[in-house]
């Protein structure tokens, strides 16, 4: 159940607002006005408490015209996380099979798990819990892979729509190199079911702002699982619907790359396979990219496609470490992905932590190597990680104009974060009035304090620190949500 907005809501307190790969705003005394349609009307960056009423009156807002939400000490607001690569149907498989590498893991564990969703009753029972877990982890937008089953993927879209999350939902296309119990009978039927899902999702009701939150996405699982005929059909169809994005996997595992190039001998690289079939374009989301060559990075950047960096999965399945800094220096759009259940945690916070670790390991291993670029072979700092988890993901999803940061006209997709001790997270040394301010008063928060709060949240936080989750201005999850 979602709670509808009836009037303008004013949020007052500390705000984190990403700007670029190298900078973000830390605003200790910020006002954000959110309209009944869930869009941001205006933002004031520096309003001390004694000037609050005057600031609101300047915007023709008087008591009774708005709802005021004042943040408590130790709380701040930031944009919601954008997960650019997650398999909703694999969450029941979390933590299983990490001793295998990708292709064996798929056959031994994952395909059997996904096959269960042929039973629509099981899908109806599983997907609500799955989506709840993702939302409560702070993910306001997800690029979801469903199974190859049309009806189960419709159920996934229904659940997401009902719960109010923003998402892209795709039905996997896979007509070869899959088990007999989990493969589509033909390229023709695979495309027909994709078209049916797209029509179904596009028929879901719009929000109060007149836009769709749930979008379809064309989803060839990966090149190995698709015949030339299927990729040809999908590419031809994609040309007729240029606004519908595409998601798939690329260069996740060395053996996967070898098998792909054997199946497509006319392509010089994995990226060229997708390019030859007209599936590489500005709204294509490529999962992983661990072993992309310089030539592939140039091609991907030229086409305007994006990469979903999935560091937890790349570690868990022993795939490798993607050189994200190099991607960024080539001008490739990059977001973060949990890649559950290759990744062993649906939390984007965990993914941020793994992305940080990956960049440090890449920097250590490349010590002494000379390569040009701002980010290549360097660790990713907090500003860059924030960008990848928010604005970077929005850019990959071609939604940068709507989400990923706060500004007039953008959607209020946001997290209310707390680093207070009363959240119960033992890893966060946070705000504690009784311990830290006995005999005195709480000092006013500074920009430096707020930046440190963000670091504590990023590197030690978990879902307990995520108190409220908003999409299009509506409260849909978090520890304080009573749905």
XYZ file of N, CA, C and O in Angstrom, residues 204-368:
660
model
N -0.041 -0.511 -18.024
C -0.220 -0.271 -16.589
C -0.569 1.194 -16.343
O -0.151 2.077 -17.082
N -1.350 1.493 -15.295
C -1.758 2.877 -15.014
C -0.576 3.803 -14.774
O 0.475 3.383 -14.279
N -0.766 5.074 -15.091
C 0.260 6.088 -14.876
C 0.184 6.638 -13.460
O -0.798 6.440 -12.746
N 1.212 7.381 -13.058
C 1.231 8.014 -11.745
C 0.435 9.315 -11.790
O -0.043 9.747 -12.842
N 0.358 9.977 -10.621
C -0.340 11.263 -10.539
C 0.316 12.326 -11.408
O -0.329 13.276 -11.846
N 1.608 12.145 -11.692
C 2.311 13.109 -12.537
C 2.148 12.797 -14.012
O 2.693 13.494 -14.871
N 1.401 11.727 -14.324
C 1.129 11.389 -15.713
C 2.219 10.616 -16.411
O 2.281 10.578 -17.649
N 3.093 9.978 -15.651
C 4.155 9.190 -16.270
C 4.123 7.759 -15.757
O 3.515 7.454 -14.731
N 4.794 6.886 -16.476
C 4.896 5.490 -16.064
C 6.099 5.312 -15.145
O 7.155 5.909 -15.371
N 5.935 4.505 -14.110
C 7.064 4.141 -13.266
C 7.709 2.845 -13.724
O 8.915 2.653 -13.586
N 6.910 1.927 -14.242
C 7.413 0.623 -14.692
C 7.515 0.638 -16.214
O 6.550 0.953 -16.905
N 8.698 0.302 -16.710
C 8.974 0.339 -18.137
C 9.407 -1.038 -18.632
O 10.087 -1.771 -17.908
N 9.096 -1.378 -19.873
C 9.616 -2.627 -20.441
C 11.055 -2.453 -20.899
O 11.498 -1.331 -21.188
N 11.782 -3.565 -20.978
C 13.156 -3.537 -21.469
C 13.429 -4.851 -22.211
O 13.067 -5.932 -21.730
N 13.987 -4.760 -23.379
C 14.306 -5.934 -24.193
C 15.509 -6.629 -23.568
O 16.522 -5.977 -23.269
N 15.427 -7.973 -23.390
C 16.397 -8.652 -22.520
C 16.937 -9.953 -23.118
O 16.604 -11.055 -22.657
N 17.789 -9.880 -24.159
C 18.526 -11.082 -24.550
C 19.482 -11.444 -23.412
O 20.313 -10.612 -23.026
N 19.356 -12.636 -22.863
C 20.088 -12.940 -21.622
C 21.581 -12.686 -21.787
O 22.180 -11.921 -21.055
N 22.191 -13.376 -22.705
C 23.522 -13.057 -23.190
C 23.698 -13.765 -24.521
O 22.863 -14.579 -24.925
N 24.741 -13.409 -25.248
C 24.873 -13.882 -26.626
C 24.864 -15.406 -26.715
O 24.299 -15.977 -27.662
N 25.469 -16.079 -25.738
C 25.544 -17.536 -25.765
C 24.164 -18.171 -25.801
O 23.957 -19.210 -26.437
N 23.198 -17.560 -25.128
C 21.872 -18.172 -25.004
C 20.937 -17.814 -26.150
O 19.772 -18.216 -26.133
N 21.419 -17.070 -27.144
C 20.563 -16.607 -28.234
C 21.119 -17.037 -29.589
O 22.303 -16.799 -29.885
N 20.269 -17.624 -30.415
C 20.670 -17.962 -31.776
C 20.809 -16.701 -32.621
O 20.296 -15.636 -32.263
N 21.474 -16.853 -33.752
C 21.573 -15.731 -34.682
C 20.183 -15.247 -35.083
O 19.951 -14.029 -35.208
N 19.265 -16.191 -35.282
C 17.914 -15.811 -35.678
C 17.247 -14.963 -34.601
O 16.603 -13.944 -34.913
N 17.388 -15.363 -33.344
C 16.754 -14.610 -32.266
C 17.365 -13.213 -32.148
O 16.636 -12.221 -32.017
N 18.687 -13.115 -32.202
C 19.320 -11.802 -32.105
C 18.931 -10.924 -33.292
O 18.730 -9.711 -33.136
N 18.794 -11.530 -34.452
C 18.369 -10.767 -35.628
C 16.958 -10.234 -35.440
O 16.671 -9.050 -35.701
N 16.059 -11.093 -34.980
C 14.673 -10.669 -34.739
C 14.607 -9.567 -33.672
O 13.871 -8.584 -33.827
N 15.365 -9.747 -32.611
C 15.346 -8.744 -31.543
C 15.914 -7.415 -32.032
O 15.383 -6.343 -31.712
N 17.003 -7.468 -32.791
C 17.588 -6.242 -33.312
C 16.662 -5.521 -34.266
O 16.527 -4.284 -34.213
N 15.996 -6.279 -35.140
C 15.045 -5.670 -36.074
C 13.869 -5.056 -35.323
O 13.401 -3.956 -35.661
N 13.392 -5.773 -34.313
C 12.282 -5.242 -33.520
C 12.716 -3.997 -32.749
O 11.987 -2.998 -32.688
N 13.909 -4.048 -32.168
C 14.401 -2.904 -31.383
C 14.469 -1.640 -32.234
O 14.239 -0.536 -31.733
N 14.771 -1.784 -33.511
C 14.815 -0.618 -34.396
C 13.461 0.071 -34.504
O 13.376 1.277 -34.713
N 12.392 -0.698 -34.350
C 11.045 -0.124 -34.475
C 10.584 0.534 -33.181
O 9.585 1.260 -33.179
N 11.289 0.272 -32.074
C 10.921 0.842 -30.765
C 12.172 1.436 -30.121
O 12.657 0.937 -29.100
N 12.715 2.522 -30.695
C 13.997 3.055 -30.219
C 13.977 3.550 -28.778
O 15.034 3.657 -28.156
N 12.794 3.854 -28.240
C 12.724 4.355 -26.864
C 12.710 3.239 -25.828
O 12.828 3.518 -24.623
N 12.539 2.006 -26.253
C 12.560 0.886 -25.305
C 14.004 0.426 -25.134
O 14.674 0.072 -26.103
N 14.514 0.431 -23.913
C 15.922 0.069 -23.695
C 16.171 -1.429 -23.861
O 15.247 -2.237 -24.005
N 17.438 -1.767 -23.834
C 17.913 -3.147 -24.010
C 18.867 -3.448 -22.864
O 19.663 -2.589 -22.469
N 18.794 -4.658 -22.320
C 19.768 -5.059 -21.301
C 20.283 -6.461 -21.606
O 19.539 -7.318 -22.082
N 21.547 -6.675 -21.320
C 22.157 -7.982 -21.534
C 23.478 -8.033 -20.764
O 23.813 -7.106 -20.021
N 24.200 -9.137 -20.927
C 25.483 -9.324 -20.252
C 26.616 -9.231 -21.275
O 26.426 -9.547 -22.450
N 27.794 -8.864 -20.787
C 28.961 -8.805 -21.666
C 30.245 -9.031 -20.869
O 30.400 -8.500 -19.758
N 31.125 -9.866 -21.397
C 32.499 -10.001 -20.889
C 32.558 -10.130 -19.373
O 33.329 -9.450 -18.703
N 31.759 -11.053 -18.848
C 31.749 -11.281 -17.403
C 32.818 -12.265 -16.984
O 33.403 -12.137 -15.905
N 33.090 -13.254 -17.844
C 33.912 -14.396 -17.471
C 34.727 -14.817 -18.702
O 34.228 -14.780 -19.823
N 35.975 -15.208 -18.498
C 36.853 -15.518 -19.632
C 36.307 -16.667 -20.494
O 36.344 -16.609 -21.736
N 35.809 -17.722 -19.857
C 35.262 -18.841 -20.615
C 34.035 -18.409 -21.402
O 33.822 -18.841 -22.550
N 33.197 -17.559 -20.797
C 32.021 -17.027 -21.492
C 32.438 -16.276 -22.756
O 31.818 -16.417 -23.820
N 33.489 -15.471 -22.662
C 33.962 -14.714 -23.820
C 34.443 -15.661 -24.915
O 34.123 -15.489 -26.101
N 35.206 -16.684 -24.546
C 35.707 -17.656 -25.525
C 34.555 -18.335 -26.261
O 34.576 -18.461 -27.499
N 33.550 -18.781 -25.522
C 32.423 -19.475 -26.142
C 31.629 -18.529 -27.038
O 31.131 -18.927 -28.097
N 31.511 -17.275 -26.628
C 30.780 -16.298 -27.434
C 31.464 -16.092 -28.777
O 30.813 -16.097 -29.841
N 32.776 -15.923 -28.762
C 33.503 -15.672 -30.003
C 33.525 -16.905 -30.901
O 33.601 -16.786 -32.133
N 33.450 -18.100 -30.308
C 33.333 -19.320 -31.119
C 31.971 -19.396 -31.809
O 31.867 -19.839 -32.961
N 30.924 -18.951 -31.113
C 29.577 -18.998 -31.682
C 29.360 -17.918 -32.741
O 28.490 -18.071 -33.618
N 30.121 -16.825 -32.649
C 29.947 -15.702 -33.576
C 31.293 -15.367 -34.227
O 31.905 -14.339 -33.929
N 31.763 -16.225 -35.124
C 33.117 -16.051 -35.696
C 33.276 -14.799 -36.548
O 34.415 -14.368 -36.806
N 32.180 -14.212 -36.980
C 32.279 -13.009 -37.808
C 32.469 -11.734 -36.992
O 32.641 -10.660 -37.569
N 32.422 -11.858 -35.683
C 32.620 -10.704 -34.808
C 34.025 -10.738 -34.234
O 34.521 -11.792 -33.829
N 34.651 -9.583 -34.172
C 36.014 -9.511 -33.642
C 36.036 -9.383 -32.124
O 37.087 -9.536 -31.510
N 34.873 -9.076 -31.522
C 34.804 -8.914 -30.077
C 33.384 -9.179 -29.596
O 32.439 -9.220 -30.392
N 33.242 -9.330 -28.299
C 31.924 -9.542 -27.687
C 31.007 -8.349 -27.977
O 29.852 -8.505 -28.369
N 31.539 -7.142 -27.798
C 30.716 -5.952 -28.045
C 30.267 -5.884 -29.501
O 29.148 -5.450 -29.802
N 31.128 -6.327 -30.400
C 30.767 -6.283 -31.817
C 29.639 -7.243 -32.140
O 28.862 -7.008 -33.078
N 29.522 -8.333 -31.390
C 28.386 -9.248 -31.589
C 27.083 -8.467 -31.456
O 26.218 -8.498 -32.340
N 26.927 -7.744 -30.357
C 25.699 -6.978 -30.148
C 25.559 -5.861 -31.176
O 24.458 -5.563 -31.640
N 26.672 -5.261 -31.536
C 26.614 -4.178 -32.518
C 26.153 -4.689 -33.880
O 25.364 -4.035 -34.564
N 26.634 -5.864 -34.283
C 26.241 -6.425 -35.573
C 24.748 -6.720 -35.642
O 24.143 -6.641 -36.713
N 24.162 -7.024 -34.492
C 22.732 -7.334 -34.460
C 21.881 -6.117 -34.060
O 20.714 -6.261 -33.698
N 22.487 -4.927 -34.108
C 21.777 -3.654 -33.864
C 21.223 -3.561 -32.443
O 20.189 -2.959 -32.187
N 21.934 -4.156 -31.497
C 21.506 -4.162 -30.096
C 22.396 -3.305 -29.206
O 22.244 -3.317 -27.983
N 23.312 -2.571 -29.805
C 24.215 -1.713 -29.039
C 23.892 -0.261 -29.389
O 24.191 0.212 -30.484
N 23.265 0.441 -28.454
C 22.839 1.816 -28.718
C 22.795 2.607 -27.421
O 23.194 2.093 -26.364
N 22.279 3.833 -27.461
C 22.390 4.726 -26.304
C 21.617 4.246 -25.085
O 21.925 4.632 -23.956
N 20.600 3.405 -25.279
C 19.843 2.906 -24.126
C 20.045 1.411 -23.902
O 19.166 0.718 -23.400
N 21.228 0.927 -24.270
C 21.619 -0.451 -23.957
C 22.386 -0.474 -22.640
O 23.292 0.331 -22.424
N 22.000 -1.406 -21.754
C 22.664 -1.574 -20.460
C 23.425 -2.900 -20.486
O 22.822 -3.979 -20.562
N 24.736 -2.829 -20.430
C 25.603 -3.997 -20.523
C 26.101 -4.386 -19.132
O 26.812 -3.606 -18.484
N 25.730 -5.571 -18.671
C 26.148 -6.017 -17.350
C 27.575 -6.520 -17.339
O 27.966 -7.314 -18.192
N 28.374 -6.038 -16.404
C 29.715 -6.514 -16.057
C 30.831 -5.805 -16.820
O 31.439 -4.892 -16.303
N 31.199 -6.278 -18.014
C 32.298 -5.657 -18.756
C 33.649 -5.807 -18.081
O 34.476 -4.893 -18.128
N 33.895 -6.958 -17.485
C 35.138 -7.159 -16.736
C 36.364 -7.123 -17.650
O 37.415 -6.587 -17.285
N 36.223 -7.687 -18.849
C 37.390 -7.848 -19.720
C 37.250 -7.084 -21.037
O 37.745 -7.515 -22.069
N 36.586 -5.965 -21.017
C 36.424 -5.178 -22.235
C 37.772 -4.652 -22.730
O 38.585 -4.144 -21.949
N 38.004 -4.765 -24.039
C 39.234 -4.259 -24.634
C 39.099 -2.764 -24.915
O 37.999 -2.200 -24.866
N 40.207 -2.144 -25.243
C 40.171 -0.723 -25.586
C 39.258 -0.476 -26.782
O 38.521 0.518 -26.821
N 39.316 -1.381 -27.764
C 38.473 -1.236 -28.944
C 36.994 -1.346 -28.580
O 36.153 -0.609 -29.117
N 36.672 -2.246 -27.659
C 35.282 -2.381 -27.220
C 34.824 -1.141 -26.464
O 33.681 -0.681 -26.625
N 35.685 -0.600 -25.619
C 35.322 0.611 -24.883
C 35.053 1.762 -25.844
O 34.116 2.536 -25.654
N 35.863 1.878 -26.882
C 35.635 2.914 -27.885
C 34.297 2.717 -28.578
O 33.542 3.675 -28.800
N 33.985 1.469 -28.926
C 32.719 1.170 -29.604
C 31.530 1.470 -28.695
O 30.541 2.104 -29.122
N 31.606 1.029 -27.448
C 30.507 1.251 -26.507
C 30.292 2.745 -26.276
O 29.159 3.232 -26.246
N 31.393 3.478 -26.120
C 31.282 4.923 -25.922
C 30.690 5.603 -27.154
O 29.849 6.502 -27.041
N 31.107 5.165 -28.329
C 30.589 5.743 -29.567
C 29.091 5.507 -29.701
O 28.332 6.396 -30.123
N 28.643 4.323 -29.328
C 27.206 3.995 -29.413
C 26.409 4.635 -28.281
O 25.182 4.672 -28.330
N 27.087 5.100 -27.243
C 26.395 5.723 -26.115
C 25.799 4.741 -25.136
O 24.981 5.125 -24.289
N 26.193 3.479 -25.225
C 25.677 2.460 -24.310
C 26.307 2.614 -22.931
O 27.322 3.302 -22.760
N 25.698 1.963 -21.923
C 26.203 2.045 -20.561
C 26.585 0.680 -20.019
O 26.138 -0.356 -20.518
N 27.417 0.694 -18.999
C 27.859 -0.531 -18.334
C 27.354 -0.541 -16.904
O 27.453 0.461 -16.187
N 26.797 -1.675 -16.496
C 26.408 -1.900 -15.106
C 27.557 -2.623 -14.409
O 27.818 -3.793 -14.694
N 28.252 -1.912 -13.545
C 29.377 -2.485 -12.804
C 28.832 -3.297 -11.640
O 28.106 -2.771 -10.788
N 29.177 -4.596 -11.600
C 28.623 -5.532 -10.610
C 29.757 -6.155 -9.797
O 30.053 -7.358 -9.933
N 30.398 -5.390 -8.929
C 31.614 -5.872 -8.263
C 31.396 -7.036 -7.315
O 32.256 -7.918 -7.214
N 30.261 -7.073 -6.612
C 30.029 -8.173 -5.671
C 29.924 -9.497 -6.416
O 30.504 -10.509 -6.009
N 29.201 -9.503 -7.510
C 29.075 -10.706 -8.328
C 30.416 -11.095 -8.935
O 30.775 -12.281 -8.982
N 31.167 -10.107 -9.403
C 32.457 -10.411 -10.025
C 33.420 -11.062 -9.040
O 34.231 -11.913 -9.419
N 33.336 -10.685 -7.774
C 34.122 -11.354 -6.739
C 33.533 -12.724 -6.396
O 34.241 -13.724 -6.343
N 32.212 -12.757 -6.163
C 31.571 -13.972 -5.658
C 31.718 -15.149 -6.621
O 31.893 -16.295 -6.192
N 31.656 -14.899 -7.918
C 31.768 -15.962 -8.916
C 33.160 -16.024 -9.537
O 33.356 -16.669 -10.576
N 34.118 -15.364 -8.887
C 35.522 -15.390 -9.325
C 35.684 -14.977 -10.781
O 36.507 -15.528 -11.520
N 34.912 -13.989 -11.187
C 34.959 -13.556 -12.585
C 36.133 -12.630 -12.859
O 36.775 -12.712 -13.912
N 36.419 -11.717 -11.940
C 37.500 -10.768 -12.139
C 37.122 -9.396 -11.618
O 36.104 -9.230 -10.953
N 37.934 -8.414 -11.935
C 37.720 -7.057 -11.439
C 37.643 -6.094 -12.626
O 38.621 -5.917 -13.355
N 36.484 -5.504 -12.806
C 36.284 -4.571 -13.917
C 37.078 -3.292 -13.676
O 37.127 -2.762 -12.558
N 37.674 -2.777 -14.744
C 38.449 -1.533 -14.652
C 37.526 -0.350 -14.932
O 37.501 0.214 -16.030
N 36.773 0.007 -13.924
C 35.762 1.054 -14.056
C 36.398 2.403 -14.374
O 35.868 3.172 -15.186
N 37.520 2.687 -13.747
C 38.176 3.955 -14.016
C 38.502 4.125 -15.489
O 38.336 5.216 -16.063
N 38.942 3.069 -16.108
C 39.264 3.128 -17.535
C 38.009 3.363 -18.361
O 38.019 4.128 -19.335
N 36.899 2.700 -17.979
C 35.627 2.938 -18.668
C 35.260 4.416 -18.616
O 34.863 5.012 -19.624
N 35.400 4.999 -17.432
C 35.028 6.403 -17.269
C 35.913 7.317 -18.115
O 35.443 8.279 -18.715
N 37.202 7.008 -18.179
C 38.103 7.832 -18.980
C 37.827 7.700 -20.473
O 38.134 8.615 -21.241
N 37.239 6.581 -20.880
C 36.838 6.405 -22.277
C 35.499 7.081 -22.578
O 35.051 7.083 -23.719
N 34.860 7.613 -21.536
C 33.571 8.272 -21.740
C 32.394 7.339 -21.741
O 31.301 7.703 -22.201
N 32.564 6.129 -21.224
C 31.469 5.168 -21.127
C 30.607 5.499 -19.916
O 31.128 5.795 -18.831
N 29.310 5.477 -20.085
C 28.390 5.650 -18.954
C 28.488 4.424 -18.046
O 28.461 3.290 -18.529
N 28.572 4.642 -16.748
C 28.690 3.536 -15.792
C 27.739 3.745 -14.622
O 27.654 4.846 -14.062
N 27.014 2.695 -14.261
C 26.220 2.646 -13.043
C 26.629 1.426 -12.245
O 27.532 0.679 -12.640
N 25.978 1.214 -11.125
C 26.260 0.045 -10.286
C 25.110 -0.948 -10.350
O 23.956 -0.562 -10.520
N 25.441 -2.233 -10.202
C 24.423 -3.279 -10.180
C 24.731 -4.302 -9.107
O 25.891 -4.666 -8.896
N 23.698 -4.758 -8.415
C 23.903 -5.809 -7.412
C 24.103 -7.168 -8.066
O 24.751 -8.046 -7.508
N 23.511 -7.370 -9.237
C 23.548 -8.653 -9.953
C 23.210 -9.825 -9.051
O 23.843 -10.875 -9.128
N 22.225 -9.660 -8.195
C 21.734 -10.795 -7.429
C 21.221 -11.844 -8.420
O 20.538 -11.525 -9.387
N 21.545 -13.169 -8.208
C 22.270 -13.665 -7.060
C 23.707 -14.049 -7.358
O 24.351 -14.728 -6.558
N 24.213 -13.602 -8.547
C 25.652 -13.682 -8.717
C 26.291 -12.858 -7.619
O 27.219 -13.292 -6.936
N 25.775 -11.666 -7.421
C 26.105 -10.883 -6.240
C 25.353 -11.453 -5.055
O 24.199 -11.870 -5.175
N 25.981 -11.475 -3.917
C 25.411 -12.180 -2.764
C 24.711 -11.256 -1.774
O 24.572 -11.588 -0.603
N 24.236 -10.092 -2.263
C 23.512 -9.176 -1.384
C 22.693 -8.226 -2.249
O 23.246 -7.614 -3.173
N 21.389 -8.064 -1.986
C 20.582 -7.150 -2.791
C 20.776 -5.682 -2.443
O 20.148 -4.813 -3.052
N 21.655 -5.381 -1.503
C 21.866 -4.010 -1.047
C 22.848 -3.276 -1.946
O 23.973 -3.732 -2.179
N 22.441 -2.080 -2.397
C 23.356 -1.248 -3.151
C 24.481 -0.709 -2.255
O 25.564 -0.381 -2.745
N 24.239 -0.601 -0.957
C 25.317 -0.205 -0.058
C 26.456 -1.217 -0.099
O 27.639 -0.849 -0.158
N 26.110 -2.486 -0.091
C 27.134 -3.534 -0.188
C 27.857 -3.428 -1.525
O 29.086 -3.587 -1.603
N 27.112 -3.137 -2.582
C 27.713 -2.980 -3.903
C 28.678 -1.800 -3.927
O 29.756 -1.879 -4.518
N 28.304 -0.698 -3.283
C 29.202 0.454 -3.179
C 30.496 0.059 -2.468
O 31.604 0.424 -2.894
N 30.364 -0.684 -1.389
C 31.548 -1.119 -0.649
C 32.439 -2.025 -1.496
O 33.672 -1.893 -1.489
N 31.820 -2.930 -2.270
C 32.595 -3.813 -3.144
C 33.220 -3.048 -4.307
O 34.321 -3.360 -4.761
N 32.520 -2.032 -4.799
C 33.088 -1.198 -5.867
C 34.325 -0.454 -5.361
O 35.318 -0.305 -6.080
N 34.253 0.025 -4.124
C 35.403 0.677 -3.518
C 36.577 -0.291 -3.405
O 37.713 0.030 -3.786
N 36.312 -1.495 -2.893
C 37.360 -2.500 -2.739
C 37.960 -2.885 -4.091
O 39.186 -3.000 -4.236
N 37.099 -3.072 -5.098
C 37.588 -3.430 -6.428
C 38.541 -2.365 -6.956
O 39.625 -2.677 -7.476
N 38.148 -1.102 -6.829
C 38.994 -0.032 -7.365
C 40.340 0.023 -6.641
O 41.379 0.314 -7.259
N 40.324 -0.273 -5.351
C 41.587 -0.274 -4.609
C 42.491 -1.421 -5.052
O 43.710 -1.260 -5.182
N 41.892 -2.590 -5.303
C 42.676 -3.734 -5.762
C 43.238 -3.487 -7.160
O 44.388 -3.830 -7.447
N 42.426 -2.889 -8.040
C 42.910 -2.548 -9.382
C 44.083 -1.570 -9.273
O 45.093 -1.704 -9.974
N 43.948 -0.579 -8.377
C 45.023 0.401 -8.195
C 46.293 -0.264 -7.680
O 47.406 0.048 -8.143
N 46.148 -1.189 -6.727
C 47.312 -1.888 -6.175
C 47.991 -2.731 -7.248
O 49.213 -2.712 -7.407
N 47.178 -3.489 -7.995
C 47.754 -4.385 -8.998
C 48.414 -3.632 -10.147
O 49.323 -4.146 -10.795
N 47.943 -2.424 -10.421
C 48.484 -1.657 -11.538
C 49.583 -0.692 -11.109
O 50.024 0.139 -11.909
N 49.996 -0.780 -9.877
C 51.015 0.126 -9.366
C 52.255 0.083 -10.247
O 52.797 -0.984 -10.542
N 52.670 1.239 -10.704
C 53.833 1.314 -11.580
C 53.481 1.373 -13.051
O 54.303 1.769 -13.878
